[in-house]
Coordinates of C-alpha atoms in Angstrom, one line a residue:
X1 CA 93.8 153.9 63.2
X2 CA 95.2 157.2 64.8
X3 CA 97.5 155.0 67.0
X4 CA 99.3 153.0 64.0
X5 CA 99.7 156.8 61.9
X6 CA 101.4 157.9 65.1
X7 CA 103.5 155.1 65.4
X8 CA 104.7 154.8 61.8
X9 CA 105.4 158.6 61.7
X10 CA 107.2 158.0 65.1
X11 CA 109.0 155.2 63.0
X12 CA 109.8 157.5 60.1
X13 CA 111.7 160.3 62.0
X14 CA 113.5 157.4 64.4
X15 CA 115.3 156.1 61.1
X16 CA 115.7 159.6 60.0
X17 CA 117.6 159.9 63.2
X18 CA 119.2 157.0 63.4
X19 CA 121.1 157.4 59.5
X20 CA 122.0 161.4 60.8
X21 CA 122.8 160.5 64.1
X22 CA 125.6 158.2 62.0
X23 CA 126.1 161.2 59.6
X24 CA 125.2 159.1 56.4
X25 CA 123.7 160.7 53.9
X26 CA 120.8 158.5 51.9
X27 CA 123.1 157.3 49.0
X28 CA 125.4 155.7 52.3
X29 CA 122.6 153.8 53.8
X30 CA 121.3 152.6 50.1
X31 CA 124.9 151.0 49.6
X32 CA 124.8 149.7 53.1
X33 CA 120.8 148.0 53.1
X34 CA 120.6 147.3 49.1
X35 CA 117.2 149.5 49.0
X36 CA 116.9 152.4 46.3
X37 CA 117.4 156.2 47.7
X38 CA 114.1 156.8 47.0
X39 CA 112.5 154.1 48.9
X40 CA 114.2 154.9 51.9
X41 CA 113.7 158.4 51.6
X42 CA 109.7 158.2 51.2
X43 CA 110.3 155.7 54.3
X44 CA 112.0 158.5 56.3
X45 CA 109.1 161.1 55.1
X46 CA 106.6 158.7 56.2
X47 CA 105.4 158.5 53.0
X48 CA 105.8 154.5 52.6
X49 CA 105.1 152.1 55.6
X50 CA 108.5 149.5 56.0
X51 CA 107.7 146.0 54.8
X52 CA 109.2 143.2 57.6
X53 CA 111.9 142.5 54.9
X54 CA 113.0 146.3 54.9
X55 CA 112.8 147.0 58.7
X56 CA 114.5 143.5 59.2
X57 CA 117.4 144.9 56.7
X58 CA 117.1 148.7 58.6
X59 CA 118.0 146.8 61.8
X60 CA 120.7 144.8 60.8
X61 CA 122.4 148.0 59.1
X62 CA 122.0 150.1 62.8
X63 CA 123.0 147.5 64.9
X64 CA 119.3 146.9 66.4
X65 CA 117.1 144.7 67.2
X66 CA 113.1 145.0 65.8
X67 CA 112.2 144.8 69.3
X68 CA 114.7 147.6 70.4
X69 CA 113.6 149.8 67.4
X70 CA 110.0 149.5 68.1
X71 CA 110.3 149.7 71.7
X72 CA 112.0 153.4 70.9
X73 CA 108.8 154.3 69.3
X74 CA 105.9 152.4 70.7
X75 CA 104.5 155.6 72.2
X76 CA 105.9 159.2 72.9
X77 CA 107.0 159.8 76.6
X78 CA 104.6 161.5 78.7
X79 CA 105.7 165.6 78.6
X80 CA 104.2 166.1 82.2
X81 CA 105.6 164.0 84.8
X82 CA 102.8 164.5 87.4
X83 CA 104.7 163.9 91.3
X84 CA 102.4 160.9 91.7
X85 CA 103.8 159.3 88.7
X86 CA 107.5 159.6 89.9
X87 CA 108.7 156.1 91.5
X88 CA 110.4 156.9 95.1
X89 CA 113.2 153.9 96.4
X90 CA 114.1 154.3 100.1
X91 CA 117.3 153.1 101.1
X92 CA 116.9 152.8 104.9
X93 CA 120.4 151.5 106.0
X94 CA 122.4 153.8 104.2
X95 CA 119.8 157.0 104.4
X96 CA 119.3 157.2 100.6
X97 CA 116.3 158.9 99.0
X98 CA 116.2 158.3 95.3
X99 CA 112.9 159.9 93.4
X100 CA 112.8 159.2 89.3
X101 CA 111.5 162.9 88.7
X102 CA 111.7 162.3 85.0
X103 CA 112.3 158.6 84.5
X104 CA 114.4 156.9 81.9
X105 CA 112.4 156.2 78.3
X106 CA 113.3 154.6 75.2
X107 CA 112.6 157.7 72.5
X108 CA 114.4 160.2 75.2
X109 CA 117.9 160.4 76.1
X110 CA 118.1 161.7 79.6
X111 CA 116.4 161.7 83.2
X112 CA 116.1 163.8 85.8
X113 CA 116.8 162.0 89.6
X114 CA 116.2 164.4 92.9
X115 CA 118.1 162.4 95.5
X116 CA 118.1 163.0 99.4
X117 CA 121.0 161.5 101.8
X118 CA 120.9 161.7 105.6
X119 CA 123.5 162.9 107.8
X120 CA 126.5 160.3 107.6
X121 CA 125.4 158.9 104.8
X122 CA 128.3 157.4 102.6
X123 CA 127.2 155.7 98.9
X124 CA 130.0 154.3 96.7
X125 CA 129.6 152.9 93.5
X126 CA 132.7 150.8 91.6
X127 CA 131.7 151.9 88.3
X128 CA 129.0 153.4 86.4
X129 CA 125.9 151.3 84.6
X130 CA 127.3 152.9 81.4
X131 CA 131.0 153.8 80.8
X132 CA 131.3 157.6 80.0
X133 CA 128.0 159.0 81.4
X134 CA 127.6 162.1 81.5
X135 CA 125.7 163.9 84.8
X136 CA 125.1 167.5 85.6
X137 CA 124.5 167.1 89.7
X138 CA 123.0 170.6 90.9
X139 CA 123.1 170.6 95.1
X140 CA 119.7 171.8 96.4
X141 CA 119.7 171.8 100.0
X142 CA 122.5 171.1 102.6
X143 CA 126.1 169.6 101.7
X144 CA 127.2 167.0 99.4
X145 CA 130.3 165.2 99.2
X146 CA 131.1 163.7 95.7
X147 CA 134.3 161.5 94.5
X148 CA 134.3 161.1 90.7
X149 CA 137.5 159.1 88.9
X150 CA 139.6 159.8 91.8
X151 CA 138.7 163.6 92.4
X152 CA 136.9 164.5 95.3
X153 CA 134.4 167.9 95.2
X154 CA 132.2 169.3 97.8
X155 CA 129.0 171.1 96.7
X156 CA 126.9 173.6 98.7
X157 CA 123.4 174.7 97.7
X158 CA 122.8 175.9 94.1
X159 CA 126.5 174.4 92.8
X160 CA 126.4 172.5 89.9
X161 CA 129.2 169.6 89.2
X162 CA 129.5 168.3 85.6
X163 CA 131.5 165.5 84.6
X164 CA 131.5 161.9 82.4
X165 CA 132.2 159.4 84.8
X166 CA 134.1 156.5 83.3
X167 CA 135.0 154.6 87.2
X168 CA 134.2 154.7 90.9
X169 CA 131.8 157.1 92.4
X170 CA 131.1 158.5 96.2
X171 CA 128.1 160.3 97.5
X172 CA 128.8 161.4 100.9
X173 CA 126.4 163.8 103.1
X174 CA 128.8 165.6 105.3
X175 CA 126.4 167.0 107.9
X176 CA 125.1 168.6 109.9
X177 CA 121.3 168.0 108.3
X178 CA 120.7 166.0 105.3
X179 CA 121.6 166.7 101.3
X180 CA 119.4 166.8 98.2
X181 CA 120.6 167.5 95.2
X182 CA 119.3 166.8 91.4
X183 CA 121.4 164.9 88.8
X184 CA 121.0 165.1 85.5
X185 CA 122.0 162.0 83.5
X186 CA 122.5 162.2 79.7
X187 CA 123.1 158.6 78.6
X188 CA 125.8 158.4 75.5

C-alpha cells in the first residue's frame, strides 16, 4: 500500500512540474485538458488519484505518452550510487574507459560519466545523441584534447570546459600517460 502512496505522490508533483516547467498557471491547463481548476489542483496536491480518462487527457496536453509519464515516476532514483552499481564499457581498440558514475534516470535530468583514454587515443563523434546538450567536462588526471563545434581546447588537471554541443565532437589524449576526466551532462 506504501508503494502505490509513493508513487501517486511522485505522480502529483511530476504534473505539478510538468504545467510550471511550461509556465501555465492552473486556469491555462484547465482551458487546455477541459478539467475544472480544482480538480487538477487537488490532483497536483495529491489530494485526488487521476482516473485513466484524466491521465489519458494530462498526456495528450504535455506531449507524453502514459508509459513515458509513469516510467518518470515508477520509483525515485537511488541517492547513493555505490561503485559496484556503476556499469563500466571498455573500448579496447580505441583505449576508451567509460564508467556511468551516476547513470541516466527518468525522474533526474543529468549524469555523471568518469571517462579514461590511453595515450593516442583519438574518439570523434559526428553529432550529439541530443542537439544542444549541455556538458560541464572537469579533467582529472593527465591531458585531454577536446574539439567541440569546430573549436579545439586542451584541458590539464582540475580545468573545467562548459559548453552545449549542437555538432561534431573529438576526445583526444595527447600523451605522454593516459586522461581521465568527468563530464557532466545535463540533458535539455
Amino acid at each position: 500500500m506504501r508503494q502505490i502512496e509513493d508513487m501517486e505522490a511522485r505522480l502529483a508533483d511530476r504534473l505539478a512540474q510538468l504545467r510550471v516547467e511550461r509556465g501555465w498557471s492552473l486556469d491555462d491547463l484547465a482551458n487546455r485538458s477541459g478539467f475544472s481548476r480544482s480538480t487538477l489542483s487537488r490532483l497536483e496536491r495529491g489530494e485526488i488519484s487521476p482516473t485513466a480518462a484524466l491521465l489519458g487527457k494530462l498526456c495528450e496536453v504535455y506531449g507524453r505518452t502514459m508509459s513515458r509519464l509513469l516510467a518518470e515516476v515508477e520509483s525515485e532514483a537511488p541517492q547513493v550510487v555505490t561503485s559496484a552499481a556503476q556499469p563500466v564499457w571498455r573500448d579496447e581498440t580505441s583505449g576508451f574507459v567509460r564508467r556511468s558514475v551516476s547513470p541516466p534516470h527518468p525522474g533526474l535530468r543529468g549524469e555523471v560519466v568518469e571517462a579514461t583514454l590511453r595515450p593516442g587515443a583519438d574518439i570523434s563523434y559526428d553529432a550529439p545523441a541530443v542537439a544542444g546538450l549541455e556538458q560541464h567536462i572537469w579533467a582529472l588526471d593527465g591531458t585531454v584534447e577536446i574539439t567541440a563545434d569546430g573549436r579545439t581546447h586542451i584541458l590539464e588537471a582540475g580545468d573545467c570546459l562548459r559548453f552545449r554541443l549542437w555538432g561534431a565532437s573529438r576526445f583526444r589524449c595527447p600523451g605522454p600517460g593516459p586522461v581521465r576526466y568527468a563530464i557532466f551532462v545535463v540533458l535539455p
